[in-house]
């Protein structure tokens, strides 16, 4: 309990909220690394998931690849990419973004193709009967109905990346992991605990915002349609 009190005292100290290593600056860095990784993962996973869900082809390969990516040790892969290339040392954000994107791809991919597959065939057949092309069926019918599962995959991926971005500090990068790493170096446990608390709070806030976004994008009409769709 004394350590927790000391951690909140550390957070309440004004000097920790000013300067280049301030809490606010570290939060901004942490979210920036997270955003880069999510964008890279989305560019790869969402189009692939849409194609798999719409055509029904490649699902087995996607599941196998997702399982393999989940099994990769993030810290080990980060170290490997960082020390094996010159760019990894001079620009550590590159290997960090790659590793974090690899972590985000499986939930994004699974949420996307699962959402498309969950759309009732009668709905898509009706759209085709109205003269829609396959691309129109995908973008105007399947994608909107798949939005809840797709956004669920995005929430899961984002939370995993926020948590794992902490290890980027081992490459000398910023982010909230700096508080843990710097505190560990000098046995400053209140600083380490304070960093952990901020990471948890940031993750909860981001998750809440994504949950609210999901609810706003899937309005009452869509939720009612999904409720009536046979499972």
XYZ file of C-alpha atoms in Angstrom:
231
model
C 0.000 0.000 0.000
C 2.910 2.361 0.764
C 4.273 1.840 -2.755
C 0.889 2.642 -4.299
C 0.672 5.825 -2.234
C 4.198 6.722 -3.304
C 3.265 6.122 -6.941
C 0.318 8.512 -6.782
C 2.529 11.016 -4.980
C 5.017 10.691 -7.849
C 2.221 11.334 -10.340
C 1.029 14.345 -8.345
C 4.474 15.967 -8.433
C 4.334 18.900 -10.846
C 7.917 18.447 -12.049
C 6.932 15.100 -13.604
C 4.405 16.875 -15.838
C 6.841 19.326 -17.430
C 9.913 19.015 -19.609
C 10.860 16.623 -22.438
C 10.238 13.545 -20.307
C 6.925 14.671 -18.868
C 4.048 12.275 -18.368
C 1.997 14.011 -21.054
C 4.861 13.798 -23.546
C 5.328 10.094 -22.852
C 1.609 9.470 -23.310
C 1.731 11.232 -26.674
C 4.732 9.145 -27.767
C 3.043 5.951 -26.616
C -0.123 6.711 -28.570
C 1.884 7.718 -31.650
C 3.733 4.386 -31.725
C 0.411 2.610 -31.245
C -1.212 4.535 -34.102
C 1.645 3.758 -36.507
C 1.415 0.043 -35.743
C -2.379 -0.082 -36.036
C -2.309 1.755 -39.374
C 0.308 -0.632 -40.790
C -1.607 -3.660 -39.511
C -4.898 -2.311 -40.894
C -3.415 -1.832 -44.369
C -2.454 -5.509 -44.387
C -5.204 -7.198 -42.367
C -8.416 -5.433 -43.377
C -8.176 -5.891 -47.173
C -7.060 -9.494 -46.636
C -9.940 -10.121 -44.236
C -12.457 -8.593 -46.629
C -11.226 -10.809 -49.460
C -11.264 -13.948 -47.306
C -14.699 -13.254 -45.857
C -16.274 -12.351 -49.201
C -14.845 -15.200 -51.260
C -14.593 -17.833 -48.537
C -11.106 -18.690 -49.752
C -7.917 -18.714 -47.718
C -9.525 -18.948 -44.291
C -7.455 -21.970 -43.260
C -4.241 -20.245 -44.254
C -5.309 -17.068 -42.467
C -6.056 -18.950 -39.243
C -2.705 -20.759 -39.425
C -0.782 -17.564 -40.104
C -2.622 -15.717 -37.333
C -1.741 -18.468 -34.884
C 1.894 -18.322 -35.932
C 2.028 -14.547 -35.533
C 0.470 -14.762 -32.071
C 3.139 -17.246 -31.028
C 6.059 -14.951 -31.898
C 7.784 -13.494 -28.807
C 7.493 -9.733 -29.185
C 10.607 -8.774 -27.212
C 12.748 -11.389 -28.943
C 11.547 -10.338 -32.387
C 12.071 -6.670 -31.535
C 15.637 -7.339 -30.454
C 16.328 -9.432 -33.548
C 15.059 -6.785 -35.961
C 16.813 -3.979 -34.092
C 20.312 -5.499 -33.953
C 20.282 -7.279 -37.319
C 19.892 -4.121 -39.412
C 21.567 -0.731 -39.377
C 18.199 0.977 -39.624
C 17.070 -0.849 -36.511
C 19.770 0.899 -34.484
C 19.529 4.360 -36.021
C 15.748 4.362 -36.463
C 14.334 2.040 -33.785
C 10.776 3.144 -34.591
C 10.965 0.997 -37.747
C 11.479 -2.421 -36.080
C 9.165 -1.386 -33.247
C 6.346 -0.549 -35.665
C 6.851 -3.830 -37.532
C 6.736 -5.907 -34.349
C 3.682 -4.103 -32.992
C 1.907 -4.410 -36.354
C 2.586 -8.158 -36.369
C 0.918 -8.307 -32.963
C -2.111 -6.344 -34.225
C -2.685 -8.255 -37.465
C -4.325 -11.451 -36.038
C -7.235 -9.784 -34.171
C -7.821 -7.314 -37.004
C -7.780 -10.068 -39.615
C -10.036 -12.350 -37.574
C -12.524 -9.580 -36.806
C -12.726 -8.574 -40.461
C -13.272 -11.948 -42.102
C -15.505 -13.178 -39.276
C -17.684 -10.110 -39.662
C -18.049 -10.606 -43.412
C -18.742 -14.337 -43.013
C -21.434 -13.604 -40.418
C -23.571 -11.660 -42.906
C -26.641 -13.704 -43.859
C -26.423 -15.149 -47.376
C -30.018 -14.103 -48.060
C -28.974 -10.480 -47.629
C -26.072 -10.729 -50.070
C -28.109 -12.765 -52.548
C -30.814 -10.104 -52.455
C -28.207 -7.419 -53.146
C -26.921 -9.352 -56.146
C -30.482 -9.819 -57.378
C -30.858 -6.041 -57.335
C -27.976 -5.796 -59.803
C -25.116 -4.962 -57.464
C -21.597 -5.963 -58.459
C -19.473 -8.060 -56.122
C -17.545 -4.963 -55.034
C -20.784 -3.116 -54.321
C -22.086 -6.065 -52.310
C -18.874 -6.091 -50.296
C -18.649 -2.354 -49.636
C -22.326 -1.390 -49.393
C -23.855 -4.458 -47.773
C -21.332 -6.774 -46.125
C -18.904 -4.204 -44.752
C -21.534 -2.108 -42.887
C -23.069 -5.252 -41.376
C -19.604 -6.546 -40.455
C -18.645 -3.273 -38.749
C -19.320 -4.418 -35.142
C -17.017 -7.437 -35.402
C -14.420 -5.499 -37.381
C -14.360 -2.742 -34.764
C -14.201 -5.398 -32.057
C -11.042 -6.724 -33.691
C -9.695 -3.171 -33.804
C -10.352 -2.713 -30.084
C -8.584 -5.951 -29.251
C -5.615 -5.110 -31.466
C -5.307 -1.602 -30.054
C -5.298 -2.762 -26.441
C -2.653 -5.392 -27.175
C -0.471 -2.847 -28.924
C -0.839 -0.268 -26.133
C 0.284 -2.856 -23.611
C 3.174 -4.143 -25.723
C 4.434 -0.702 -26.808
C 6.022 -0.587 -23.364
C 8.877 -2.803 -24.569
C 9.893 -0.215 -27.199
C 11.717 1.637 -24.443
C 14.374 -1.074 -24.496
C 15.518 0.409 -27.832
C 15.884 3.864 -26.333
C 12.537 5.076 -27.625
C 10.053 7.129 -25.652
C 6.631 6.105 -24.476
C 5.334 5.190 -21.058
C 7.733 2.265 -20.858
C 10.473 4.795 -20.114
C 9.116 5.239 -16.600
C 9.336 1.509 -15.962
C 12.775 1.080 -17.550
C 14.296 4.204 -15.996
C 12.785 3.388 -12.632
C 14.147 -0.149 -12.779
C 17.661 1.145 -13.478
C 17.738 3.094 -10.198
C 15.290 0.949 -8.182
C 12.749 3.776 -8.220
C 9.711 1.601 -7.603
C 7.193 4.445 -7.217
C 8.152 5.658 -10.718
C 7.799 2.136 -12.114
C 4.403 1.687 -10.478
C 3.297 5.140 -11.610
C 4.224 4.271 -15.197
C 2.231 1.053 -14.956
C -0.797 2.920 -13.613
C -0.687 5.441 -16.456
C -0.457 2.638 -19.039
C -3.534 0.974 -17.548
C -5.467 4.250 -17.486
C -4.519 5.053 -21.091
C -5.607 1.575 -22.206
C -8.954 1.896 -20.428
C -9.614 5.368 -21.840
C -8.759 4.302 -25.392
C -10.919 1.192 -25.035
C -13.799 3.308 -23.806
C -13.452 5.692 -26.747
C -13.364 2.803 -29.207
C -16.424 1.260 -27.551
C -18.253 4.575 -27.883
C -17.153 4.867 -31.516
C -18.442 1.372 -32.203
C -21.818 2.241 -30.721
C -22.055 5.463 -32.721
C -21.104 3.782 -36.001
C -23.503 0.912 -35.456
C -26.696 2.865 -34.926
C -30.044 1.500 -33.707
C -31.101 0.448 -37.204
C -28.000 -1.658 -37.776
C -28.138 -3.180 -34.298
C -31.793 -4.106 -34.897
C -30.925 -5.673 -38.255
C -28.115 -7.665 -36.699
C -30.408 -8.840 -33.919
C -32.848 -10.169 -36.506
C -30.155 -11.901 -38.543
C -30.199 -15.675 -38.004
C -27.047 -16.962 -36.312
